[in-house]
mmCIF file of C-alpha atoms in Angstrom:
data_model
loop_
_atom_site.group_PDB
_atom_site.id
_atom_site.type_symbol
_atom_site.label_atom_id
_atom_site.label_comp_id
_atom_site.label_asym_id
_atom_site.label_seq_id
_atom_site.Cartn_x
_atom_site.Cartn_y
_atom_site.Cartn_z
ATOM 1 C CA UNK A 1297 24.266 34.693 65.426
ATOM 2 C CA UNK A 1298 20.783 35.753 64.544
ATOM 3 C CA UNK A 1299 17.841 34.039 65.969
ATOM 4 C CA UNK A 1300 14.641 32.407 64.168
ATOM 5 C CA UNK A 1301 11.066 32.309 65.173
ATOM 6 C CA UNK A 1302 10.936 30.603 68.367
ATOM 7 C CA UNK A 1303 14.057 32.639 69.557
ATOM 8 C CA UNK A 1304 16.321 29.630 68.237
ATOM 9 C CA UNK A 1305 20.244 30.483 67.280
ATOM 10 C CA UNK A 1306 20.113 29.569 63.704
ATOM 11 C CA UNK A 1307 23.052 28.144 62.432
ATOM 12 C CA UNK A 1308 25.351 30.385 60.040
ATOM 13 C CA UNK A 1309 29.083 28.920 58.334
ATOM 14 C CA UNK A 1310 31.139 30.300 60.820
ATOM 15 C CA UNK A 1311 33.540 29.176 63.169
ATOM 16 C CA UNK A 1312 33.998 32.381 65.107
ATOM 17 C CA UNK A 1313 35.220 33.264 68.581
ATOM 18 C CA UNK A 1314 33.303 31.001 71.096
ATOM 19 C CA UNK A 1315 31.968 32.069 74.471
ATOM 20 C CA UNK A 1316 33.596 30.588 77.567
ATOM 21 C CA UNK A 1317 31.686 27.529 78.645
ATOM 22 C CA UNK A 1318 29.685 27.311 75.067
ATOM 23 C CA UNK A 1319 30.822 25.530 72.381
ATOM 24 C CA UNK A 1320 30.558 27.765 68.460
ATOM 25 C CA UNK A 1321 28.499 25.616 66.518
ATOM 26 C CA UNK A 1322 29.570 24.312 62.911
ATOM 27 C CA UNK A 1323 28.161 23.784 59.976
ATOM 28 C CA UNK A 1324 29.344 20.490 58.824
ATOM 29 C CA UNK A 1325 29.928 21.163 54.737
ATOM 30 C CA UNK A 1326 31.913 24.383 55.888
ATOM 31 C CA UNK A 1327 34.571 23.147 57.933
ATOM 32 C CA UNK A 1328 37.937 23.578 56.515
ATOM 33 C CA UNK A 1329 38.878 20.335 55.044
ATOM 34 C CA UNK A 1330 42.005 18.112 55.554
ATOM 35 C CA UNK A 1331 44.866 19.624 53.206
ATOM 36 C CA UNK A 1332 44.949 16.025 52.290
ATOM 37 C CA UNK A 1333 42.313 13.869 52.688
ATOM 38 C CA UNK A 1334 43.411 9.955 52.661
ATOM 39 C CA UNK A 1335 46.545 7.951 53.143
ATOM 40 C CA UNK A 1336 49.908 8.227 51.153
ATOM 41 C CA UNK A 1337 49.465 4.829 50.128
ATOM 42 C CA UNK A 1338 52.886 3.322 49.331
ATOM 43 C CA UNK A 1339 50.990 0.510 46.991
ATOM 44 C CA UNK A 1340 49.414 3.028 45.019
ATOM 45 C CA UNK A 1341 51.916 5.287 42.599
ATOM 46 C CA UNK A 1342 50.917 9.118 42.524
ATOM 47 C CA UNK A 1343 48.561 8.771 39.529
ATOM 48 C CA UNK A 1344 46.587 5.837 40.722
ATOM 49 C CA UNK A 1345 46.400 7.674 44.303
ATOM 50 C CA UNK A 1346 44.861 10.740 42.644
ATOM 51 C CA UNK A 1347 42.975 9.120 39.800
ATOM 52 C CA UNK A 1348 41.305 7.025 43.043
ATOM 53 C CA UNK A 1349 41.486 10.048 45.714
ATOM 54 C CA UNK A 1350 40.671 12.924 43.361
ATOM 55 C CA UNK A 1351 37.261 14.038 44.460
ATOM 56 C CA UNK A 1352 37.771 13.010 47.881
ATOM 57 C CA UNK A 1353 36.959 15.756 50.875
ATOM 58 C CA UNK A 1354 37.145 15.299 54.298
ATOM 59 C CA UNK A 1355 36.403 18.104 56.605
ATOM 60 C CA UNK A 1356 37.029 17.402 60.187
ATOM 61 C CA UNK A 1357 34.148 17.928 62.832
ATOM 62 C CA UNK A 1358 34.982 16.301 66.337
ATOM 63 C CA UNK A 1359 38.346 18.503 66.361
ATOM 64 C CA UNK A 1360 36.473 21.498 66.235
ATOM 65 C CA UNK A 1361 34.751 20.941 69.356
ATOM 66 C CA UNK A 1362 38.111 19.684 71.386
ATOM 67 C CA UNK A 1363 36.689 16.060 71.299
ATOM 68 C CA UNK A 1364 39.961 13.549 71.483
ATOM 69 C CA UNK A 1365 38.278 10.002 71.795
ATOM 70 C CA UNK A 1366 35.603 10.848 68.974
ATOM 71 C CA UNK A 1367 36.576 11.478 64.978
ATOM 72 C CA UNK A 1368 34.294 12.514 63.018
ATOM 73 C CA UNK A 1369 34.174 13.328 59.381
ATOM 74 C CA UNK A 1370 31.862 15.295 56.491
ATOM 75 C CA UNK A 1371 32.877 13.190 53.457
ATOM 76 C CA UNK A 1372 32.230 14.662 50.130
ATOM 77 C CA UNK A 1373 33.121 11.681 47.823
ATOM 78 C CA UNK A 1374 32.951 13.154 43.840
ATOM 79 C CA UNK A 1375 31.898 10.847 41.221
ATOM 80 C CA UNK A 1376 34.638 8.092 40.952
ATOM 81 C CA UNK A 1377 36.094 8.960 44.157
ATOM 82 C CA UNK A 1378 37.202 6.255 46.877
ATOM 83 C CA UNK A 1379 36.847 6.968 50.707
ATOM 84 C CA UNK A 1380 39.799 4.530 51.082
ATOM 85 C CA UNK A 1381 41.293 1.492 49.863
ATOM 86 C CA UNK A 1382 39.466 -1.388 51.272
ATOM 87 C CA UNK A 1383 40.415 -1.773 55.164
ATOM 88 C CA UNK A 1384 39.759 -3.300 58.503
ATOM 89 C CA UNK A 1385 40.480 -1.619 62.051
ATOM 90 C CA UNK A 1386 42.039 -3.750 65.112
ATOM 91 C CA UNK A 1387 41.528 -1.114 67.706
ATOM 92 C CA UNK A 1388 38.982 1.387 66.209
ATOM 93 C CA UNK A 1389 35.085 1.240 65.292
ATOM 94 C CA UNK A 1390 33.689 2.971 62.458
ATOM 95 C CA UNK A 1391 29.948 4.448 61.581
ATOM 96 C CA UNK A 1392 29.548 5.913 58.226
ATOM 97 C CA UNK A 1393 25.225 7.992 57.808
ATOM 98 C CA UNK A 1394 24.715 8.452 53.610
ATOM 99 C CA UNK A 1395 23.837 12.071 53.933
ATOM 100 C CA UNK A 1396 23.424 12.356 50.327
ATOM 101 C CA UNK A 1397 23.994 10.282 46.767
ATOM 102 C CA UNK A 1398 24.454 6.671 46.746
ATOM 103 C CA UNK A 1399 27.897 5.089 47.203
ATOM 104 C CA UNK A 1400 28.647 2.190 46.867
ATOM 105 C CA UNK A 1401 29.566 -0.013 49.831
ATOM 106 C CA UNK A 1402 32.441 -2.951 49.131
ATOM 107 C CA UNK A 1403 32.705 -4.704 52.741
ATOM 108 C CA UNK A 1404 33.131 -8.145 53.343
ATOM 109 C CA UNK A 1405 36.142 -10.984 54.579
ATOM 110 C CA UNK A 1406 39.731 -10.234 53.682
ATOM 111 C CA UNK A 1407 39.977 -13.396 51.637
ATOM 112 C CA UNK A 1408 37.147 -12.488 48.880
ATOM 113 C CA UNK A 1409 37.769 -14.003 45.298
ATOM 114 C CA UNK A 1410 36.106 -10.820 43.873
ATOM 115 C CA UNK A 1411 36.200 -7.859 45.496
ATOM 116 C CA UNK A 1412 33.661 -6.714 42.704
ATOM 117 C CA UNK A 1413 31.139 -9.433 44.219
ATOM 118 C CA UNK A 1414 30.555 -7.204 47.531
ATOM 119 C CA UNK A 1415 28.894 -4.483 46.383
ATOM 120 C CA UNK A 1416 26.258 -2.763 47.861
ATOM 121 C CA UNK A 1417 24.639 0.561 46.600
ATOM 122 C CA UNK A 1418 23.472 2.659 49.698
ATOM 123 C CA UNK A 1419 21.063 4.937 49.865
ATOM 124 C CA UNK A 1420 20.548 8.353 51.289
ATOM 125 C CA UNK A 1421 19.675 7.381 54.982
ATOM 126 C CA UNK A 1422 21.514 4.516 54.853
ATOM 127 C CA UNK A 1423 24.392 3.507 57.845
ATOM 128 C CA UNK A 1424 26.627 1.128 58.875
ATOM 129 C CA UNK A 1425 29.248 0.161 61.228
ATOM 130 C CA UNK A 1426 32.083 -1.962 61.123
ATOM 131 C CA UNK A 1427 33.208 -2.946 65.126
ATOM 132 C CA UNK A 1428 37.018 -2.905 66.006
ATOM 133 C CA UNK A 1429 38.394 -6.561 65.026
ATOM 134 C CA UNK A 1430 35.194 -7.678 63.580
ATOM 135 C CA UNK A 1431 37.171 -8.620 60.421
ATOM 136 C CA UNK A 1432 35.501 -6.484 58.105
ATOM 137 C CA UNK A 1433 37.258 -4.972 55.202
ATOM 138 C CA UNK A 1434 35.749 -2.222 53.801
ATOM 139 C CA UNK A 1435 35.674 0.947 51.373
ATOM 140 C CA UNK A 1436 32.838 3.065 49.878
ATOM 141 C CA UNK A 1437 33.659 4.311 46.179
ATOM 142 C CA UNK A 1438 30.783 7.020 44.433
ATOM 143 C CA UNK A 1439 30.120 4.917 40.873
ATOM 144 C CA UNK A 1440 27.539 8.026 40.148
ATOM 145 C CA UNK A 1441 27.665 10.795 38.679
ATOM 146 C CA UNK A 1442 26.445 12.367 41.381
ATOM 147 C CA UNK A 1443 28.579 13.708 44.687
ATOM 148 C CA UNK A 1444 27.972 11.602 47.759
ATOM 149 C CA UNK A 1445 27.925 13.132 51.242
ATOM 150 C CA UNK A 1446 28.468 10.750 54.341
ATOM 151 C CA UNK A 1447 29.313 11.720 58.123
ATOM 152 C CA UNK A 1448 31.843 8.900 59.415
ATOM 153 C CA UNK A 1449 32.405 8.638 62.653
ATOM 154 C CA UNK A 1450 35.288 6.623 64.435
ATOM 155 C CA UNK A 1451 36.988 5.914 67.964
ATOM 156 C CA UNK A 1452 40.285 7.218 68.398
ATOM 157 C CA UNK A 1453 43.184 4.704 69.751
ATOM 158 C CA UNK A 1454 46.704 5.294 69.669
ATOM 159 C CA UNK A 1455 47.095 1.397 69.749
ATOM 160 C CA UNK A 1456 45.665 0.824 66.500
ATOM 161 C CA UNK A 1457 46.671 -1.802 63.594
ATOM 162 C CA UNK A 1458 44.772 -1.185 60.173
ATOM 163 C CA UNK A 1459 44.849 -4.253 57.578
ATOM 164 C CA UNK A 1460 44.377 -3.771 53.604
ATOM 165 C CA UNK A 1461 43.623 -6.817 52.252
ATOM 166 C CA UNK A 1462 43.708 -6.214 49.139
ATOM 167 C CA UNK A 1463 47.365 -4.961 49.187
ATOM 168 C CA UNK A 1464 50.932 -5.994 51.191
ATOM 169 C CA UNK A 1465 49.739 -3.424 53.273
ATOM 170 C CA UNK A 1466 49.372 -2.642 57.422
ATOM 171 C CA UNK A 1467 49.008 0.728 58.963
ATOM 172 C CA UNK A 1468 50.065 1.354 62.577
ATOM 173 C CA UNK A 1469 50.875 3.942 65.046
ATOM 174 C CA UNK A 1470 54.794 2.355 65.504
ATOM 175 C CA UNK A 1471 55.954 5.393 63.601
ATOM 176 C CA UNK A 1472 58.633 7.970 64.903
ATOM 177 C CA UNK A 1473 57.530 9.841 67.886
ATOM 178 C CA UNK A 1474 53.945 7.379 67.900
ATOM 179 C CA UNK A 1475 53.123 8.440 63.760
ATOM 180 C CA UNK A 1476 51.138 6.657 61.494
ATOM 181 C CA UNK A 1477 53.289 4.499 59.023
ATOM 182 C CA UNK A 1478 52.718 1.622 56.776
ATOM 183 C CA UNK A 1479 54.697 -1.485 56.077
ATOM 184 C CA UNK A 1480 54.358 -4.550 54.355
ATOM 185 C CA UNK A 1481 52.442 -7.274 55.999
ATOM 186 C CA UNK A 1482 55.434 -9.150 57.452
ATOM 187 C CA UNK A 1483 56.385 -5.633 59.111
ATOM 188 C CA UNK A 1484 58.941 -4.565 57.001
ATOM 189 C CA UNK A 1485 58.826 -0.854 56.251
ATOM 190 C CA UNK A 1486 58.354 0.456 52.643
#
């Protein structure tokens, strides 16, 4: 990698060989993203999942480096893209940094009249965390016309239990072999 001034590594988009005992670094907007970047949503038919999930890009960081209790995310949310549907973690917290744009943040109780009613434009700079169990649903959505950049960053638990509120919808690791699978709030499987 070349150098700059001070005798610096400057960072390049690459994710080369790595030396033994030094990690390669990464440039976050050039990781390879997810082949698919959000849930297969079982509320949602296949238009309204790609109408909502479109422009959505998530290109993952913390596996590059080997990191297993750590997930983190560059989020490229296109103009009318969702980050998820509205959600709340049992077992996992969740930071989201506005790197760029202004998304819009819906977070709030599970039991909101008007989902509409809890949003909150960010700003670039802006961050905020939702703690495991703290009862906090939330989403971000990009009502610009601008793209929005975020880094999210998570805790990883294989003992995790993920409520959408706004849908007869629960995610948890009870899948075959420890997978992620959904079912319908009284734990029937779709």
């Amino acid at each position: 990698m070349p150098t700059d001034l001070t005798g610096a590594t400057s960072l390049q988009a690459t994710t080369t060989a790595t030396t033994p005992g030094r990690p390669t670094p990464l440039v976050a907007p050039t990781a390879p993203p997810l082949a698919r970047s959000h849930g297969d949503y079982p509320v949602l038919d296949a238009a309204a999942t790609d109408a909502r999930f479109a422009g959505l890009t998530r290109r993952p960081l913390a596996r590059h480096f080997g990191l297993t209790g750590l997930a983190a995310h560059h989020t490229t949310l296109a103009p009318g893209a969702a980050s998820s549907l509205r959600h709340r973690h049992a077992h996992q917290d969740e930071f989201v940094y506005v790197l760029a744009g202004r998304p819009t943040l819906y977070a709030g109780p599970d039991d909101v009249a008007d989902v509409a009613e809890l949003g909150v434009r960010l700003e670039p700079g802006a961050c905020v965390g939702f703690a495991a169990g703290d009862g906090v649903a939330h989403c971000l959505v990009n009502e610009t016309d601008e793209d929005v950049a975020l880094l999210e960053v998570g805790s990883r638990s294989r003992t995790e239990m993920v409520v959408y509120p706004d849908y007869d919808l629960l995610g948890d690791f009870g899948g075959p072999g420890g997978s992620f699978r959904y079912t319908h709030r009284d734990g029937t499987p779709y």
